[in-house]
Coordinates of N, CA and C in Angstrom, one line a residue:
X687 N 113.4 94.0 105.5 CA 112.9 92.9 106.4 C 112.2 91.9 105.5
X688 N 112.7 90.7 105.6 CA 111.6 89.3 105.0 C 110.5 89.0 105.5
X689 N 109.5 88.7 104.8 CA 108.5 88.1 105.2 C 108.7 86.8 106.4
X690 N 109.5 86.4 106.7 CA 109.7 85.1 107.8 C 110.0 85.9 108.6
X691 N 110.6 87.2 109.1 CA 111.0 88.0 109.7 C 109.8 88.7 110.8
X692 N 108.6 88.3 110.8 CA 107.4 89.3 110.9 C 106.5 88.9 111.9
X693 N 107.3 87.9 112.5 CA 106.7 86.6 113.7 C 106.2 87.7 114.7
X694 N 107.3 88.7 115.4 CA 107.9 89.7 116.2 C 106.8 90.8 116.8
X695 N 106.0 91.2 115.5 CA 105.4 92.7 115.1 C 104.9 93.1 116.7
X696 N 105.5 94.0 116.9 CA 104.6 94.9 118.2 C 103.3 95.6 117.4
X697 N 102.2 96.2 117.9 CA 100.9 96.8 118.1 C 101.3 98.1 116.7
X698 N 102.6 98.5 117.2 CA 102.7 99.9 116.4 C 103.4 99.6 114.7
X699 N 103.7 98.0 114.9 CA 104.0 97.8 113.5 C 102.9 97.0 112.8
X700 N 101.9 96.7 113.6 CA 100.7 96.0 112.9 C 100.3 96.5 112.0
X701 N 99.3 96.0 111.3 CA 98.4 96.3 110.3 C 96.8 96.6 110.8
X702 N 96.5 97.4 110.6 CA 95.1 98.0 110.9 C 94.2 98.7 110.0
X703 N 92.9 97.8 109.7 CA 91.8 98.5 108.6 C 90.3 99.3 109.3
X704 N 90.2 100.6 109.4 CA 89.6 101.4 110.0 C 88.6 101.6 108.7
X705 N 87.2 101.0 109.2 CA 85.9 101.8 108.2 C 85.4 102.9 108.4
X706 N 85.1 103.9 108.3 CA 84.6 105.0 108.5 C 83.1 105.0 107.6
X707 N 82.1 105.7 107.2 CA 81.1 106.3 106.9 C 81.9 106.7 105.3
X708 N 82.6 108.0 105.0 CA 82.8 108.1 104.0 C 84.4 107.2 103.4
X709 N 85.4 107.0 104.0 CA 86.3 106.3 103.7 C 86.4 105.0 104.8
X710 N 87.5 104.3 104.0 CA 88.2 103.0 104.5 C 89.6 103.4 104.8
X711 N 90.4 103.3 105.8 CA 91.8 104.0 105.8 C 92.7 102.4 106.6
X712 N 93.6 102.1 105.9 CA 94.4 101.2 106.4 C 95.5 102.1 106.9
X713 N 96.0 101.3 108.3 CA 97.1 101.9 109.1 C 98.2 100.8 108.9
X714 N 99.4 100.6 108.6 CA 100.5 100.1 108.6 C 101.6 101.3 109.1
X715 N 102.3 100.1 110.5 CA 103.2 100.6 111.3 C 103.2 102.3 111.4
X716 N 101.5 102.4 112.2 CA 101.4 103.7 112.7 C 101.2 105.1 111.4
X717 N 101.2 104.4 110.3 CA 100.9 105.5 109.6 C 99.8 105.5 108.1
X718 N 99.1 106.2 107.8 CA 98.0 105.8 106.7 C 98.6 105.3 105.8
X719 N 98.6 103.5 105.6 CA 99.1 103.3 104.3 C 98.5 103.6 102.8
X720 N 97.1 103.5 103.1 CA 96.1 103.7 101.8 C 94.3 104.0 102.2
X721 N 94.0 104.6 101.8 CA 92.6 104.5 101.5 C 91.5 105.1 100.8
X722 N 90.3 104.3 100.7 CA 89.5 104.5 99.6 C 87.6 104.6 99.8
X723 N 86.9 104.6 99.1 CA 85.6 105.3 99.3 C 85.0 103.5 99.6
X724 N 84.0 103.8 100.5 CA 83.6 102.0 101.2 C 82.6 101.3 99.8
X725 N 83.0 99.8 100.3 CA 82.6 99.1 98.8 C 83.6 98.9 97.7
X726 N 84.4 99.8 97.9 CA 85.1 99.2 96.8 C 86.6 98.4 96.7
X727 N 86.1 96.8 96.6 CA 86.6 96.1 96.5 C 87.6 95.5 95.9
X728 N 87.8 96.0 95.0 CA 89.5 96.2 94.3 C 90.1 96.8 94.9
X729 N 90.2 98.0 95.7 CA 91.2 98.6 96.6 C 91.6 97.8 97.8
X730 N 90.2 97.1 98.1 CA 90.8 96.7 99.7 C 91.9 95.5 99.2
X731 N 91.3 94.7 98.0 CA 92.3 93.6 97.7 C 94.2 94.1 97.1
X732 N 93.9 94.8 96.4 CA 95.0 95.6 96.4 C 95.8 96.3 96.9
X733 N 95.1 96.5 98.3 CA 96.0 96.8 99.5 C 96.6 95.7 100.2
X734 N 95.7 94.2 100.3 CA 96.5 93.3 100.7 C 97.5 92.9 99.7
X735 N 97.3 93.0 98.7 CA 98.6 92.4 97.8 C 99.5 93.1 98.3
X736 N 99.7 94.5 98.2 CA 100.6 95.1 98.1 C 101.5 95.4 99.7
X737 N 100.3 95.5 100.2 CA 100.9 95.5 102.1 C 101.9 93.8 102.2
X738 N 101.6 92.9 101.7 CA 102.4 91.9 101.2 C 103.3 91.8 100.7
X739 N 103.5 92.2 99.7 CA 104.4 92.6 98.7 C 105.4 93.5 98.9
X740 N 104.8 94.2 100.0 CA 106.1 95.3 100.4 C 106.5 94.9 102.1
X741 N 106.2 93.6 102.4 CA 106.5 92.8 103.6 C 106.5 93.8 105.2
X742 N 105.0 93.7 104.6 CA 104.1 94.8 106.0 C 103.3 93.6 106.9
X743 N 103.2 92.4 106.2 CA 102.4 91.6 107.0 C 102.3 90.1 106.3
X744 N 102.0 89.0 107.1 CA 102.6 87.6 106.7 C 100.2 88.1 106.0
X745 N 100.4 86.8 105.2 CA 99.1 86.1 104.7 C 97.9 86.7 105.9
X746 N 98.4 85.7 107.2 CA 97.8 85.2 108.0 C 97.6 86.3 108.8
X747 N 98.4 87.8 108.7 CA 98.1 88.6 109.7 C 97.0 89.8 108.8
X748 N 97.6 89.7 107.5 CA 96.5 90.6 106.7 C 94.9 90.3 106.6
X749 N 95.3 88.8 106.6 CA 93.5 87.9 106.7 C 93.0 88.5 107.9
X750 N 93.5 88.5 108.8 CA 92.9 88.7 110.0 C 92.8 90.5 110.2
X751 N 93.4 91.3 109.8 CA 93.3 92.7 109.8 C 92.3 93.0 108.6
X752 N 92.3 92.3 107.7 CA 91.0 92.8 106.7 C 89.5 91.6 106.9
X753 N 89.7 90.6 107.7 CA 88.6 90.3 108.4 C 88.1 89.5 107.0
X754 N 88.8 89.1 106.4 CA 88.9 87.5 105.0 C 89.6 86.3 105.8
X755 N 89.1 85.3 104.9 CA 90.1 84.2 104.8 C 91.4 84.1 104.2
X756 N 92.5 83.1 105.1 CA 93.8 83.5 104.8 C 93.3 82.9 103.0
X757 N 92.4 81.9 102.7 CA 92.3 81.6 101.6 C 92.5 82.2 100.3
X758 N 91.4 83.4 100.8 CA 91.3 85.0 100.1 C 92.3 85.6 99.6
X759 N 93.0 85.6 100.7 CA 94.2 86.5 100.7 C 95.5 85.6 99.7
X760 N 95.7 83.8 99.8 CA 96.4 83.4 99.3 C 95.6 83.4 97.4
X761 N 94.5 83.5 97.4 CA 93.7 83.5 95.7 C 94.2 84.7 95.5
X762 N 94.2 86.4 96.0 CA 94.5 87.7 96.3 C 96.0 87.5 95.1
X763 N 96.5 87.1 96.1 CA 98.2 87.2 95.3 C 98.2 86.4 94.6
X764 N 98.4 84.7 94.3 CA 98.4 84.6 93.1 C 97.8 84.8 91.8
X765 N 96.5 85.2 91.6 CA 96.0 86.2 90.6 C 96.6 87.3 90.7
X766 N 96.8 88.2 91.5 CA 97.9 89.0 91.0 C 99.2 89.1 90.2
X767 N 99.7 87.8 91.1 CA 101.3 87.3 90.2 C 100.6 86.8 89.0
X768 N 99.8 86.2 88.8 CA 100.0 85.4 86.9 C 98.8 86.6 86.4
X769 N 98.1 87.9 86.9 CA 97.1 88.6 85.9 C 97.0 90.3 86.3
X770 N 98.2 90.1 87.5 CA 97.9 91.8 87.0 C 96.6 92.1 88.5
X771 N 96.5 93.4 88.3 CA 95.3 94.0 89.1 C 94.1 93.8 88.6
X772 N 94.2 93.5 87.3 CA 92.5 93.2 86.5 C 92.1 92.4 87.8
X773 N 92.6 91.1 87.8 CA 92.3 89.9 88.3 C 91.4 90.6 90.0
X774 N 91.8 91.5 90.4 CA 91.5 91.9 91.9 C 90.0 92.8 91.7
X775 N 89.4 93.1 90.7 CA 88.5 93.9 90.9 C 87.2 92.7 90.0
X776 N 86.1 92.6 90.8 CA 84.7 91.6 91.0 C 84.8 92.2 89.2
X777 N 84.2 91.1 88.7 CA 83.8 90.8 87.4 C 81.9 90.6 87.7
X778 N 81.0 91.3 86.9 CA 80.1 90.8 86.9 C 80.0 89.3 86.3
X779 N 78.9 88.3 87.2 CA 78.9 87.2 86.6 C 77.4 87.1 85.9
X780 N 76.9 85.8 85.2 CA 76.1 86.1 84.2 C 76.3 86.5 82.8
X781 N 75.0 86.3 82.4 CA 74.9 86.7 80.9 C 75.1 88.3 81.1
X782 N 76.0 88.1 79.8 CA 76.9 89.6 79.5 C 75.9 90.7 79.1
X783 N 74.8 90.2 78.3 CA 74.4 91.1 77.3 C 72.6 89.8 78.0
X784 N 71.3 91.2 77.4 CA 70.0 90.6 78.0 C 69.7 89.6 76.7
X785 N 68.5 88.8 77.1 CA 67.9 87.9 76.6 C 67.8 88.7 75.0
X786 N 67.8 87.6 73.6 CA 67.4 88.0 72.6 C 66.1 87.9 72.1
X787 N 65.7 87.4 73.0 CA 64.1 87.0 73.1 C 63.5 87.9 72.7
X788 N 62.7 88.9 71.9 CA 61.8 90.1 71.8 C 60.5 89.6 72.2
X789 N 59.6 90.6 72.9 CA 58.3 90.2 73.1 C 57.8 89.9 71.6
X790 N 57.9 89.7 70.7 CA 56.9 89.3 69.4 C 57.5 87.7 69.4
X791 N 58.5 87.2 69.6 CA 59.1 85.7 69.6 C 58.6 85.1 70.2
X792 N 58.3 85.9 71.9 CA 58.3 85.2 72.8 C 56.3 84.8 72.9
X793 N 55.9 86.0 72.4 CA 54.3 85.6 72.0 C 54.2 84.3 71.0
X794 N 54.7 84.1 69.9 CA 55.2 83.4 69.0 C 54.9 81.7 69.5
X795 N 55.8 81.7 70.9 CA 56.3 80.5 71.7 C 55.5 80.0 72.0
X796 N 54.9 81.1 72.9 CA 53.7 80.9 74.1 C 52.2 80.6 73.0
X797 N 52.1 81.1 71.9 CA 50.9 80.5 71.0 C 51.2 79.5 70.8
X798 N 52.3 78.4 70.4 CA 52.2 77.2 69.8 C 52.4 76.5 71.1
X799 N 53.0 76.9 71.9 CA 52.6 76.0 73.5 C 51.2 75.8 73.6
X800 N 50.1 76.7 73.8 CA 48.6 76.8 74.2 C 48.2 76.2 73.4
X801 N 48.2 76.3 72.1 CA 47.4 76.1 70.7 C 48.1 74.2 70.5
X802 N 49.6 73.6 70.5 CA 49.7 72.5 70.3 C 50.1 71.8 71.9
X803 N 50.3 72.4 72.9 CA 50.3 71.5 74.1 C 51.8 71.4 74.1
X804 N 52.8 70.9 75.1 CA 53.8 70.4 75.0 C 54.0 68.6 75.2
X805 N 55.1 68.0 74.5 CA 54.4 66.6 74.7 C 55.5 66.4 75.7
X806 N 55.0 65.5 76.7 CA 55.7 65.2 77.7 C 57.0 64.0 77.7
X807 N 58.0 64.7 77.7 CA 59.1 62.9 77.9 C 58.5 62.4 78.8
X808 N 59.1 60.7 78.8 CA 59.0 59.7 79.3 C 60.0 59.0 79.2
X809 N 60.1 58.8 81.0 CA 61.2 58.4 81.0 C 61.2 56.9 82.1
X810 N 62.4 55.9 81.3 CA 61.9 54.7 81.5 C 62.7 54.5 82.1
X811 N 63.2 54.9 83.3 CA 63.4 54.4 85.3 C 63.9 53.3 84.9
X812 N 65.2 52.9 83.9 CA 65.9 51.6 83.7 C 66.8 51.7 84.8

């Protein structure tokens, strides 16, 4: 069946994402397609890739069964097509590694702040 093909879907061929307490269980056409422990966010997105990919559901009906934007779902697959599943699992954002700052620097700082003042720019509102 093609994806253009999918206009049609009766109830029993829908796509359906059930949360539960200890799992997440997606239903496709009446039977458990996948599921996983709640929170984790690379599964859910890799269930839409692939419930796509195996032409279980248009963009617009997966957005709406996993309760995203069809936007989501269109970012979802092509990071998939050009990266793979890496691309589908949250990357922490931020600094990678903590401040190199050691408290003996940062005392350092804070003495020549108090002891010489900071001099203020000025700025000439041309």
């Amino acid at each position: 069946m093609s994806r253009s093909d999918q206009g049609g879907w009766k109830d029993e061929q829908s796509v359906r994402v059930i949360e539960g307490d200890d799992r997440t269980h997606v239903i496709a056409k009446g039977q458990v397609y996948m599921s996983w422990a709640p929170g984790d966010e690379g599964a859910r997105r890799m269930a839409i890739v692939q419930l796509y990919e195996n032409g279980m559901g248009t963009q617009e009906q997966l957005a709406a069964a996993f309760g995203v934007h069809v936007n989501s779902v269109q970012k979802y697959l092509t990071g998939f097509a050009l990266e793979g599943s890496r691309c589908l699992v949250s990357q922490r954002r931020g600094p990678r590694s903590g401040w190199k700052l050691t408290p003996h620097v940062r005392g350092k700082i804070l003495a020549i702040v108090f002891l010489e003042g900071v001099a203020e720019a000025k700025y000439s509102g041309s």
